[in-house]
Amino acid sequence: MVYLRKPEWLKVEIGGLRYGKVGRVLDQYALNSVCEQAGCPNKSECFKSGTATFMLLGNHCTRNCTFCKVEHGLPQPADPDEPDKVAQAVAELGLRHVVVTSVTRDDLPDGGAGHFAATINSVRSHNPDTIIEVLIPDFQGNRQALQTVLDARPDILNHNVETVPELYNEIRPKAIFTRSIKLLQQTKEYVPGIFTKSGFMLGLGEEYTQVISLLKDLHIVGCDVVTIGQYLQPSLQHYPVKEYVHPDLFKKYKDIALGMGIPSVASGPLVRSSYHAEDDFKKFRHGRSAATAY
Ligand code: SF4
């Protein structure tokens, strides 16, 4: 295997321990963050700016995507108090925009949709002015589960396609690309006014034409916000980085996506699904294109 040296534009401080107010609040309410579980390179910056993405339903995922650092294995019982604890943590951190995600729970009949809905309702009742973004799994295509989440009226429905369909077998073997695209389409059909968001990584061996085709698929289903970031290998046991994509190519994909008519695109090596989510959404909602390259 060829070891690729990390380029200058990817050399960032990856913070270790929990710290600061965010760390204290996560500890106080015994909550998980995907920032920590997935080893996000932006964790230090986000924690310092007082935000984090809450991860529901334990920290053991029932799937085994080869790019993902989140632990896999026997899932933990859902904590019935978790929705209220997230709501209190949001209030304590004074979050104006919260992102809530979860591990994938294929073991639960509704995939955890009811728990998402309870969390949205609780966050909203404790924090009526907070924008609520949910980053959901595909619920194995269970439309009723999706509607359960949407009936709770999140402001943004986010579902990542993660990579191009040609790489699904290697990267996300338990996911189906068309199922993920259909979820975004069904979301707009069920709640036409909702904002939808999706994201994917580069550097996994995707080809230029495959990325363009993916952007077209996202545009066709009315995706409002697209995020594109560089894949970083969490450990030698994970899928290898095939390429450190140059920032110029990130910018090119962004311009092409905007040119297609996708309203908001964040594209850059350190972009992640909920990175700068609040800023992007604010710019987007106020009608200005959020076309900023990080
Ligand atoms: S579904 Fe895949 S990407 Fe999501 S937490 Fe599980 S292993 Fe990670």
PDB file of C-alpha atoms and ligand atoms in Angstrom:
ATOM      1  CA  MET A   1       0.000   0.000   0.000  1.00  0.00           C
ATOM      2  CA  VAL A   2       1.350   3.434  -0.950  1.00  0.00           C
ATOM      3  CA  TYR A   3       1.469   5.821   2.037  1.00  0.00           C
ATOM      4  CA  LEU A   4       0.464   9.323   0.962  1.00  0.00           C
ATOM      5  CA  ARG A   5       2.114  12.244   2.808  1.00  0.00           C
ATOM      6  CA  LYS A   6      -0.412  14.800   4.073  1.00  0.00           C
ATOM      7  CA  PRO A   7      -0.147  18.089   2.166  1.00  0.00           C
ATOM      8  CA  GLU A   8       0.317  21.477   3.848  1.00  0.00           C
ATOM      9  CA  TRP A   9      -3.316  22.466   3.489  1.00  0.00           C
ATOM     10  CA  LEU A  10      -4.367  19.562   5.725  1.00  0.00           C
ATOM     11  CA  LYS A  11      -2.025  20.157   8.616  1.00  0.00           C
ATOM     12  CA  VAL A  12      -4.366  21.171  11.446  1.00  0.00           C
ATOM     13  CA  GLU A  13      -4.288  20.773  15.198  1.00  0.00           C
ATOM     14  CA  ILE A  14      -6.488  17.753  15.966  1.00  0.00           C
ATOM     15  CA  GLY A  15      -7.513  18.283  19.600  1.00  0.00           C
ATOM     16  CA  GLY A  16      -7.363  15.282  21.962  1.00  0.00           C
ATOM     17  CA  LEU A  17      -9.351  15.512  25.150  1.00  0.00           C
ATOM     18  CA  ARG A  18     -12.717  16.998  25.808  1.00  0.00           C
ATOM     19  CA  TYR A  19     -12.255  20.458  27.118  1.00  0.00           C
ATOM     20  CA  GLY A  20     -13.894  23.780  27.653  1.00  0.00           C
ATOM     21  CA  LYS A  21     -17.578  24.367  28.160  1.00  0.00           C
ATOM     22  CA  VAL A  22     -18.597  21.938  25.423  1.00  0.00           C
ATOM     23  CA  GLY A  23     -16.571  19.158  26.995  1.00  0.00           C
ATOM     24  CA  ARG A  24     -17.991  19.902  30.439  1.00  0.00           C
ATOM     25  CA  VAL A  25     -21.586  19.951  29.166  1.00  0.00           C
ATOM     26  CA  LEU A  26     -21.134  16.685  27.223  1.00  0.00           C
ATOM     27  CA  ASP A  27     -19.770  15.081  30.397  1.00  0.00           C
ATOM     28  CA  GLN A  28     -22.448  16.595  32.622  1.00  0.00           C
ATOM     29  CA  TYR A  29     -25.249  15.097  30.509  1.00  0.00           C
ATOM     30  CA  ALA A  30     -23.335  11.945  29.530  1.00  0.00           C
ATOM     31  CA  LEU A  31     -23.827  12.744  25.856  1.00  0.00           C
ATOM     32  CA  ASN A  32     -21.836  11.600  22.828  1.00  0.00           C
ATOM     33  CA  SER A  33     -20.599  13.826  20.036  1.00  0.00           C
ATOM     34  CA  VAL A  34     -19.806  12.619  16.523  1.00  0.00           C
ATOM     35  CA  CYS A  35     -16.977  15.159  16.616  1.00  0.00           C
ATOM     36  CA  GLU A  36     -15.121  12.862  19.032  1.00  0.00           C
ATOM     37  CA  GLN A  37     -16.424   9.466  17.904  1.00  0.00           C
ATOM     38  CA  ALA A  38     -15.569  10.091  14.241  1.00  0.00           C
ATOM     39  CA  GLY A  39     -12.306  11.928  14.975  1.00  0.00           C
ATOM     40  CA  CYS A  40     -13.294  15.133  13.184  1.00  0.00           C
ATOM     41  CA  PRO A  41     -10.287  17.386  12.293  1.00  0.00           C
ATOM     42  CA  ASN A  42     -12.300  20.495  13.168  1.00  0.00           C
ATOM     43  CA  LYS A  43     -13.188  19.437  16.707  1.00  0.00           C
ATOM     44  CA  SER A  44     -10.844  21.909  18.410  1.00  0.00           C
ATOM     45  CA  GLU A  45     -12.172  24.831  16.442  1.00  0.00           C
ATOM     46  CA  CYS A  46     -15.806  23.871  16.972  1.00  0.00           C
ATOM     47  CA  PHE A  47     -15.431  23.101  20.680  1.00  0.00           C
ATOM     48  CA  LYS A  48     -13.607  26.414  21.150  1.00  0.00           C
ATOM     49  CA  SER A  49     -16.447  28.196  19.360  1.00  0.00           C
ATOM     50  CA  GLY A  50     -18.876  26.473  21.697  1.00  0.00           C
ATOM     51  CA  THR A  51     -20.558  23.996  19.373  1.00  0.00           C
ATOM     52  CA  ALA A  52     -20.653  20.256  18.767  1.00  0.00           C
ATOM     53  CA  THR A  53     -22.756  17.713  16.895  1.00  0.00           C
ATOM     54  CA  PHE A  54     -24.635  15.465  19.283  1.00  0.00           C
ATOM     55  CA  MET A  55     -24.681  11.733  18.481  1.00  0.00           C
ATOM     56  CA  LEU A  56     -27.745   9.851  19.704  1.00  0.00           C
ATOM     57  CA  LEU A  57     -28.403   6.187  20.471  1.00  0.00           C
ATOM     58  CA  GLY A  58     -25.026   5.211  21.928  1.00  0.00           C
ATOM     59  CA  ASN A  59     -21.627   5.026  20.299  1.00  0.00           C
ATOM     60  CA  HIS A  60     -21.817   1.575  18.745  1.00  0.00           C
ATOM     61  CA  CYS A  61     -23.034   1.488  15.157  1.00  0.00           C
ATOM     62  CA  THR A  62     -24.710  -1.560  13.607  1.00  0.00           C
ATOM     63  CA  ARG A  63     -22.927  -0.922  10.311  1.00  0.00           C
ATOM     64  CA  ASN A  64     -19.275  -1.027   9.350  1.00  0.00           C
ATOM     65  CA  CYS A  65     -18.464   1.612   6.793  1.00  0.00           C
ATOM     66  CA  THR A  66     -14.784   1.253   5.968  1.00  0.00           C
ATOM     67  CA  PHE A  67     -14.021   4.986   6.239  1.00  0.00           C
ATOM     68  CA  CYS A  68     -15.654   5.533   9.595  1.00  0.00           C
ATOM     69  CA  LYS A  69     -13.986   5.710  13.009  1.00  0.00           C
ATOM     70  CA  VAL A  70     -17.202   5.250  14.976  1.00  0.00           C
ATOM     71  CA  GLU A  71     -17.166   2.003  16.911  1.00  0.00           C
ATOM     72  CA  HIS A  72     -19.125  -0.919  15.538  1.00  0.00           C
ATOM     73  CA  GLY A  73     -20.636  -3.751  17.486  1.00  0.00           C
ATOM     74  CA  LEU A  74     -23.358  -4.571  19.959  1.00  0.00           C
ATOM     75  CA  PRO A  75     -25.582  -1.487  20.133  1.00  0.00           C
ATOM     76  CA  GLN A  76     -26.407  -0.011  23.540  1.00  0.00           C
ATOM     77  CA  PRO A  77     -29.980   0.402  24.803  1.00  0.00           C
ATOM     78  CA  ALA A  78     -31.462   3.789  23.881  1.00  0.00           C
ATOM     79  CA  ASP A  79     -31.405   6.234  26.826  1.00  0.00           C
ATOM     80  CA  PRO A  80     -35.006   7.475  27.204  1.00  0.00           C
ATOM     81  CA  ASP A  81     -33.723  10.662  28.880  1.00  0.00           C
ATOM     82  CA  GLU A  82     -31.339  11.487  26.029  1.00  0.00           C
ATOM     83  CA  PRO A  83     -33.783  13.789  24.156  1.00  0.00           C
ATOM     84  CA  ASP A  84     -34.239  15.989  27.241  1.00  0.00           C
ATOM     85  CA  LYS A  85     -30.535  15.912  28.042  1.00  0.00           C
ATOM     86  CA  VAL A  86     -29.688  17.129  24.527  1.00  0.00           C
ATOM     87  CA  ALA A  87     -32.277  19.907  24.903  1.00  0.00           C
ATOM     88  CA  GLN A  88     -30.739  21.026  28.207  1.00  0.00           C
ATOM     89  CA  ALA A  89     -27.232  20.872  26.742  1.00  0.00           C
ATOM     90  CA  VAL A  90     -28.364  23.061  23.835  1.00  0.00           C
ATOM     91  CA  ALA A  91     -29.794  25.581  26.309  1.00  0.00           C
ATOM     92  CA  GLU A  92     -26.661  25.520  28.457  1.00  0.00           C
ATOM     93  CA  LEU A  93     -24.405  26.062  25.439  1.00  0.00           C
ATOM     94  CA  GLY A  94     -26.751  28.713  24.052  1.00  0.00           C
ATOM     95  CA  LEU A  95     -26.708  27.087  20.603  1.00  0.00           C
ATOM     96  CA  ARG A  96     -28.569  29.026  17.903  1.00  0.00           C
ATOM     97  CA  HIS A  97     -28.072  26.113  15.482  1.00  0.00           C
ATOM     98  CA  VAL A  98     -27.834  22.514  16.651  1.00  0.00           C
ATOM     99  CA  VAL A  99     -26.903  19.452  14.625  1.00  0.00           C
ATOM    100  CA  VAL A 100     -28.095  16.103  15.917  1.00  0.00           C
ATOM    101  CA  THR A 101     -27.029  12.794  14.380  1.00  0.00           C
ATOM    102  CA  SER A 102     -26.891   9.166  15.462  1.00  0.00           C
ATOM    103  CA  VAL A 103     -25.149   5.893  14.887  1.00  0.00           C
ATOM    104  CA  THR A 104     -27.120   3.684  12.501  1.00  0.00           C
ATOM    105  CA  ARG A 105     -29.405   1.386  14.446  1.00  0.00           C
ATOM    106  CA  ASP A 106     -30.598  -1.265  12.006  1.00  0.00           C
ATOM    107  CA  ASP A 107     -31.485  -3.325  15.084  1.00  0.00           C
ATOM    108  CA  LEU A 108     -34.388  -0.998  16.031  1.00  0.00           C
ATOM    109  CA  PRO A 109     -37.763  -1.413  14.256  1.00  0.00           C
ATOM    110  CA  ASP A 110     -37.882   2.297  13.360  1.00  0.00           C
ATOM    111  CA  GLY A 111     -34.105   2.695  13.107  1.00  0.00           C
ATOM    112  CA  GLY A 112     -34.248   5.259  15.918  1.00  0.00           C
ATOM    113  CA  ALA A 113     -36.655   7.621  14.132  1.00  0.00           C
ATOM    114  CA  GLY A 114     -38.881   7.990  17.203  1.00  0.00           C
ATOM    115  CA  HIS A 115     -35.838   8.952  19.287  1.00  0.00           C
ATOM    116  CA  PHE A 116     -34.887  11.615  16.729  1.00  0.00           C
ATOM    117  CA  ALA A 117     -38.444  12.979  16.796  1.00  0.00           C
ATOM    118  CA  ALA A 118     -38.460  13.086  20.607  1.00  0.00           C
ATOM    119  CA  THR A 119     -35.134  14.935  20.541  1.00  0.00           C
ATOM    120  CA  ILE A 120     -36.388  17.498  18.017  1.00  0.00           C
ATOM    121  CA  ASN A 121     -39.533  18.104  20.088  1.00  0.00           C
ATOM    122  CA  SER A 122     -37.598  18.440  23.315  1.00  0.00           C
ATOM    123  CA  VAL A 123     -34.951  20.753  21.843  1.00  0.00           C
ATOM    124  CA  ARG A 124     -37.665  22.914  20.346  1.00  0.00           C
ATOM    125  CA  SER A 125     -39.707  23.175  23.551  1.00  0.00           C
ATOM    126  CA  HIS A 126     -36.595  24.159  25.583  1.00  0.00           C
ATOM    127  CA  ASN A 127     -35.002  26.288  22.807  1.00  0.00           C
ATOM    128  CA  PRO A 128     -37.737  27.703  20.555  1.00  0.00           C
ATOM    129  CA  ASP A 129     -35.330  29.936  18.552  1.00  0.00           C
ATOM    130  CA  THR A 130     -32.697  27.285  17.841  1.00  0.00           C
ATOM    131  CA  ILE A 131     -32.352  26.009  14.276  1.00  0.00           C
ATOM    132  CA  ILE A 132     -32.578  22.205  14.382  1.00  0.00           C
ATOM    133  CA  GLU A 133     -30.602  20.206  11.822  1.00  0.00           C
ATOM    134  CA  VAL A 134     -30.849  16.429  11.911  1.00  0.00           C
ATOM    135  CA  LEU A 135     -28.268  14.262  10.138  1.00  0.00           C
ATOM    136  CA  ILE A 136     -30.123  10.973   9.787  1.00  0.00           C
ATOM    137  CA  PRO A 137     -29.239   7.428   8.657  1.00  0.00           C
ATOM    138  CA  ASP A 138     -31.215   5.873   5.785  1.00  0.00           C
ATOM    139  CA  PHE A 139     -33.575   3.919   8.078  1.00  0.00           C
ATOM    140  CA  GLN A 140     -33.120   1.078   5.565  1.00  0.00           C
ATOM    141  CA  GLY A 141     -35.551   2.908   3.297  1.00  0.00           C
ATOM    142  CA  ASN A 142     -38.368   2.781   5.871  1.00  0.00           C
ATOM    143  CA  ARG A 143     -40.606   5.628   4.680  1.00  0.00           C
ATOM    144  CA  GLN A 144     -42.719   5.636   7.858  1.00  0.00           C
ATOM    145  CA  ALA A 145     -39.555   6.165   9.906  1.00  0.00           C
ATOM    146  CA  LEU A 146     -38.567   9.118   7.722  1.00  0.00           C
ATOM    147  CA  GLN A 147     -42.036  10.623   8.135  1.00  0.00           C
ATOM    148  CA  THR A 148     -41.806  10.215  11.902  1.00  0.00           C
ATOM    149  CA  VAL A 149     -38.724  12.441  11.880  1.00  0.00           C
ATOM    150  CA  LEU A 150     -40.225  14.927   9.410  1.00  0.00           C
ATOM    151  CA  ASP A 151     -43.472  15.200  11.375  1.00  0.00           C
ATOM    152  CA  ALA A 152     -41.368  16.660  14.187  1.00  0.00           C
ATOM    153  CA  ARG A 153     -40.469  19.441  11.739  1.00  0.00           C
ATOM    154  CA  PRO A 154     -36.710  19.785  11.856  1.00  0.00           C
ATOM    155  CA  ASP A 155     -35.495  22.916  10.011  1.00  0.00           C
ATOM    156  CA  ILE A 156     -32.871  21.015   8.006  1.00  0.00           C
ATOM    157  CA  LEU A 157     -32.940  17.370   7.000  1.00  0.00           C
ATOM    158  CA  ASN A 158     -29.403  16.188   6.325  1.00  0.00           C
ATOM    159  CA  HIS A 159     -28.497  12.773   4.933  1.00  0.00           C
ATOM    160  CA  ASN A 160     -24.978  12.158   3.620  1.00  0.00           C
ATOM    161  CA  VAL A 161     -24.394  10.118   0.475  1.00  0.00           C
ATOM    162  CA  GLU A 162     -20.714  10.004   1.541  1.00  0.00           C
ATOM    163  CA  THR A 163     -19.239   8.971  -1.808  1.00  0.00           C
ATOM    164  CA  VAL A 164     -20.036   8.173  -5.452  1.00  0.00           C
ATOM    165  CA  PRO A 165     -22.246   5.127  -6.121  1.00  0.00           C
ATOM    166  CA  GLU A 166     -19.383   3.275  -7.839  1.00  0.00           C
ATOM    167  CA  LEU A 167     -17.546   3.024  -4.489  1.00  0.00           C
ATOM    168  CA  TYR A 168     -20.466   1.969  -2.252  1.00  0.00           C
ATOM    169  CA  ASN A 169     -19.487  -1.686  -2.071  1.00  0.00           C
ATOM    170  CA  GLU A 170     -16.061  -0.799  -0.693  1.00  0.00           C
ATOM    171  CA  ILE A 171     -16.942   2.257   1.396  1.00  0.00           C
ATOM    172  CA  ARG A 172     -20.496   1.779   2.711  1.00  0.00           C
ATOM    173  CA  PRO A 173     -21.404  -1.851   1.959  1.00  0.00           C
ATOM    174  CA  LYS A 174     -24.689  -1.794   3.919  1.00  0.00           C
ATOM    175  CA  ALA A 175     -25.958   1.365   2.223  1.00  0.00           C
ATOM    176  CA  ILE A 176     -27.603   1.728  -1.197  1.00  0.00           C
ATOM    177  CA  PHE A 177     -26.953   4.889  -3.191  1.00  0.00           C
ATOM    178  CA  THR A 178     -30.385   5.037  -4.817  1.00  0.00           C
ATOM    179  CA  ARG A 179     -31.983   4.547  -1.395  1.00  0.00           C
ATOM    180  CA  SER A 180     -30.121   7.555  -0.030  1.00  0.00           C
ATOM    181  CA  ILE A 181     -31.071   9.715  -3.020  1.00  0.00           C
ATOM    182  CA  LYS A 182     -34.687   8.547  -2.692  1.00  0.00           C
ATOM    183  CA  LEU A 183     -34.714   9.575   0.984  1.00  0.00           C
ATOM    184  CA  LEU A 184     -33.753  13.155   0.002  1.00  0.00           C
ATOM    185  CA  GLN A 185     -36.428  13.140  -2.712  1.00  0.00           C
ATOM    186  CA  GLN A 186     -39.126  11.761  -0.387  1.00  0.00           C
ATOM    187  CA  THR A 187     -38.224  14.443   2.167  1.00  0.00           C
ATOM    188  CA  LYS A 188     -38.977  17.233  -0.306  1.00  0.00           C
ATOM    189  CA  GLU A 189     -42.165  15.489  -1.453  1.00  0.00           C
ATOM    190  CA  TYR A 190     -43.396  15.103   2.121  1.00  0.00           C
ATOM    191  CA  VAL A 191     -42.332  18.569   3.369  1.00  0.00           C
ATOM    192  CA  PRO A 192     -41.745  20.807   0.305  1.00  0.00           C
ATOM    193  CA  GLY A 193     -40.517  23.784   2.354  1.00  0.00           C
ATOM    194  CA  ILE A 194     -37.869  21.933   4.322  1.00  0.00           C
ATOM    195  CA  PHE A 195     -34.160  22.494   3.640  1.00  0.00           C
ATOM    196  CA  THR A 196     -32.314  19.369   2.591  1.00  0.00           C
ATOM    197  CA  LYS A 197     -28.598  18.856   2.840  1.00  0.00           C
ATOM    198  CA  SER A 198     -26.165  16.138   1.836  1.00  0.00           C
ATOM    199  CA  GLY A 199     -22.440  15.665   1.784  1.00  0.00           C
ATOM    200  CA  PHE A 200     -19.670  13.488   0.469  1.00  0.00           C
ATOM    201  CA  MET A 201     -15.929  12.953   0.703  1.00  0.00           C
ATOM    202  CA  LEU A 202     -13.229  13.125  -1.937  1.00  0.00           C
ATOM    203  CA  GLY A 203      -9.949  11.201  -1.984  1.00  0.00           C
ATOM    204  CA  LEU A 204     -11.431   7.665  -1.962  1.00  0.00           C
ATOM    205  CA  GLY A 205     -10.611   6.945  -5.605  1.00  0.00           C
ATOM    206  CA  GLU A 206     -13.633   8.619  -7.208  1.00  0.00           C
ATOM    207  CA  GLU A 207     -13.346   9.865 -10.787  1.00  0.00           C
ATOM    208  CA  TYR A 208     -14.121  13.412 -11.941  1.00  0.00           C
ATOM    209  CA  THR A 209     -17.115  12.371 -14.078  1.00  0.00           C
ATOM    210  CA  GLN A 210     -18.515  10.304 -11.196  1.00  0.00           C
ATOM    211  CA  VAL A 211     -18.491  13.382  -8.933  1.00  0.00           C
ATOM    212  CA  ILE A 212     -20.230  15.504 -11.565  1.00  0.00           C
ATOM    213  CA  SER A 213     -22.878  12.823 -11.968  1.00  0.00           C
ATOM    214  CA  LEU A 214     -23.341  12.670  -8.193  1.00  0.00           C
ATOM    215  CA  LEU A 215     -23.824  16.447  -8.024  1.00  0.00           C
ATOM    216  CA  LYS A 216     -26.448  16.163 -10.762  1.00  0.00           C
ATOM    217  CA  ASP A 217     -28.301  13.469  -8.782  1.00  0.00           C
ATOM    218  CA  LEU A 218     -28.332  15.696  -5.694  1.00  0.00           C
ATOM    219  CA  HIS A 219     -29.557  18.652  -7.712  1.00  0.00           C
ATOM    220  CA  ILE A 220     -32.329  16.611  -9.358  1.00  0.00           C
ATOM    221  CA  VAL A 221     -33.806  15.763  -5.930  1.00  0.00           C
ATOM    222  CA  GLY A 222     -33.715  19.410  -4.895  1.00  0.00           C
ATOM    223  CA  CYS A 223     -30.824  19.296  -2.419  1.00  0.00           C
ATOM    224  CA  ASP A 224     -30.340  22.827  -1.039  1.00  0.00           C
ATOM    225  CA  VAL A 225     -26.978  22.478   0.687  1.00  0.00           C
ATOM    226  CA  VAL A 226     -24.070  20.259  -0.379  1.00  0.00           C
ATOM    227  CA  THR A 227     -20.845  19.776   1.554  1.00  0.00           C
ATOM    228  CA  ILE A 228     -17.682  18.300   0.003  1.00  0.00           C
ATOM    229  CA  GLY A 229     -14.627  17.461   2.111  1.00  0.00           C
ATOM    230  CA  GLN A 230     -11.393  15.457   2.037  1.00  0.00           C
ATOM    231  CA  TYR A 231     -11.466  11.901   3.394  1.00  0.00           C
ATOM    232  CA  LEU A 232      -8.887  11.366   6.168  1.00  0.00           C
ATOM    233  CA  GLN A 233      -7.974   7.799   7.133  1.00  0.00           C
ATOM    234  CA  PRO A 234      -8.799   7.362  10.873  1.00  0.00           C
ATOM    235  CA  SER A 235      -6.362   4.417  11.273  1.00  0.00           C
ATOM    236  CA  LEU A 236      -4.432   1.888   9.202  1.00  0.00           C
ATOM    237  CA  GLN A 237      -7.383  -0.482   9.658  1.00  0.00           C
ATOM    238  CA  HIS A 238      -9.606   1.897   7.709  1.00  0.00           C
ATOM    239  CA  TYR A 239      -9.935   2.457   3.967  1.00  0.00           C
ATOM    240  CA  PRO A 240      -6.753   4.095   2.617  1.00  0.00           C
ATOM    241  CA  VAL A 241      -6.677   7.635   1.272  1.00  0.00           C
ATOM    242  CA  LYS A 242      -6.273   7.324  -2.503  1.00  0.00           C
ATOM    243  CA  GLU A 243      -5.649  11.043  -3.083  1.00  0.00           C
ATOM    244  CA  TYR A 244      -5.287  14.337  -1.201  1.00  0.00           C
ATOM    245  CA  VAL A 245      -7.403  16.445  -3.484  1.00  0.00           C
ATOM    246  CA  HIS A 246      -6.051  19.916  -4.195  1.00  0.00           C
ATOM    247  CA  PRO A 247      -8.141  22.885  -2.969  1.00  0.00           C
ATOM    248  CA  ASP A 248      -8.410  24.070  -6.598  1.00  0.00           C
ATOM    249  CA  LEU A 249     -10.383  20.969  -7.516  1.00  0.00           C
ATOM    250  CA  PHE A 250     -12.658  21.476  -4.492  1.00  0.00           C
ATOM    251  CA  LYS A 251     -13.294  25.004  -5.801  1.00  0.00           C
ATOM    252  CA  LYS A 252     -13.971  23.659  -9.300  1.00  0.00           C
ATOM    253  CA  TYR A 253     -16.582  21.197  -7.988  1.00  0.00           C
ATOM    254  CA  LYS A 254     -18.148  24.005  -5.980  1.00  0.00           C
ATOM    255  CA  ASP A 255     -18.414  26.268  -9.009  1.00  0.00           C
ATOM    256  CA  ILE A 256     -19.880  23.460 -11.098  1.00  0.00           C
ATOM    257  CA  ALA A 257     -22.425  22.609  -8.389  1.00  0.00           C
ATOM    258  CA  LEU A 258     -23.465  26.248  -8.065  1.00  0.00           C
ATOM    259  CA  GLY A 259     -23.600  26.470 -11.844  1.00  0.00           C
ATOM    260  CA  MET A 260     -26.012  23.533 -11.852  1.00  0.00           C
ATOM    261  CA  GLY A 261     -28.283  25.467  -9.498  1.00  0.00           C
ATOM    262  CA  ILE A 262     -27.463  23.913  -6.110  1.00  0.00           C
ATOM    263  CA  PRO A 263     -28.088  26.957  -3.860  1.00  0.00           C
ATOM    264  CA  SER A 264     -25.429  26.413  -1.203  1.00  0.00           C
ATOM    265  CA  VAL A 265     -22.120  24.574  -1.532  1.00  0.00           C
ATOM    266  CA  ALA A 266     -19.313  24.280   1.004  1.00  0.00           C
ATOM    267  CA  SER A 267     -16.322  22.609  -0.594  1.00  0.00           C
ATOM    268  CA  GLY A 268     -12.818  22.334   0.784  1.00  0.00           C
ATOM    269  CA  PRO A 269     -10.373  19.873   2.373  1.00  0.00           C
ATOM    270  CA  LEU A 270     -11.577  20.507   5.933  1.00  0.00           C
ATOM    271  CA  VAL A 271     -15.281  20.826   5.159  1.00  0.00           C
ATOM    272  CA  ARG A 272     -17.472  18.400   7.107  1.00  0.00           C
ATOM    273  CA  SER A 273     -21.225  17.941   7.143  1.00  0.00           C
ATOM    274  CA  SER A 274     -21.881  20.147  10.169  1.00  0.00           C
ATOM    275  CA  TYR A 275     -18.754  22.312   9.964  1.00  0.00           C
ATOM    276  CA  HIS A 276     -19.838  25.964   9.994  1.00  0.00           C
ATOM    277  CA  ALA A 277     -23.393  24.642   9.575  1.00  0.00           C
ATOM    278  CA  GLU A 278     -24.883  27.717  11.269  1.00  0.00           C
ATOM    279  CA  ASP A 279     -22.987  30.278   9.151  1.00  0.00           C
ATOM    280  CA  ASP A 280     -23.769  28.448   5.926  1.00  0.00           C
ATOM    281  CA  PHE A 281     -27.419  28.139   6.702  1.00  0.00           C
ATOM    282  CA  LYS A 282     -27.707  31.782   7.784  1.00  0.00           C
ATOM    283  CA  LYS A 283     -26.104  33.000   4.519  1.00  0.00           C
ATOM    284  CA  PHE A 284     -28.169  30.588   2.475  1.00  0.00           C
ATOM    285  CA  ARG A 285     -31.411  31.496   4.149  1.00  0.00           C
ATOM    286  CA  HIS A 286     -30.781  35.180   3.745  1.00  0.00           C
ATOM    287  CA  GLY A 287     -30.591  34.579   0.030  1.00  0.00           C
ATOM    288  CA  ARG A 288     -26.901  35.008  -0.447  1.00  0.00           C
ATOM    289  CA  SER A 289     -25.138  32.019  -1.927  1.00  0.00           C
ATOM    290  CA  ALA A 290     -23.003  30.403   0.681  1.00  0.00           C
ATOM    291  CA  ALA A 291     -20.431  29.614  -1.901  1.00  0.00           C
ATOM    292  CA  THR A 292     -17.356  29.938   0.237  1.00  0.00           C
ATOM    293  CA  ALA A 293     -14.314  27.782  -0.200  1.00  0.00           C
ATOM    294  CA  TYR A 294     -12.684  26.914   3.124  1.00  0.00           C
TER     295      TYR A 294
HETATM  296  S1  SF4 B   1     -23.426   4.088   9.351  1.00  0.00           S
HETATM  297 FE1  SF4 B   1     -21.351   4.022   8.666  1.00  0.00          FE
HETATM  298  S2  SF4 B   1     -20.712   6.175   8.685  1.00  0.00           S
HETATM  299 FE2  SF4 B   1     -22.513   6.056   9.940  1.00  0.00          FE
HETATM  300  S3  SF4 B   1     -21.743   5.799  12.019  1.00  0.00           S
HETATM  301 FE3  SF4 B   1     -22.175   3.759  11.146  1.00  0.00          FE
HETATM  302  S4  SF4 B   1     -20.242   3.056  10.336  1.00  0.00           S
HETATM  303 FE4  SF4 B   1     -20.094   5.289  10.624  1.00  0.00          FE
END
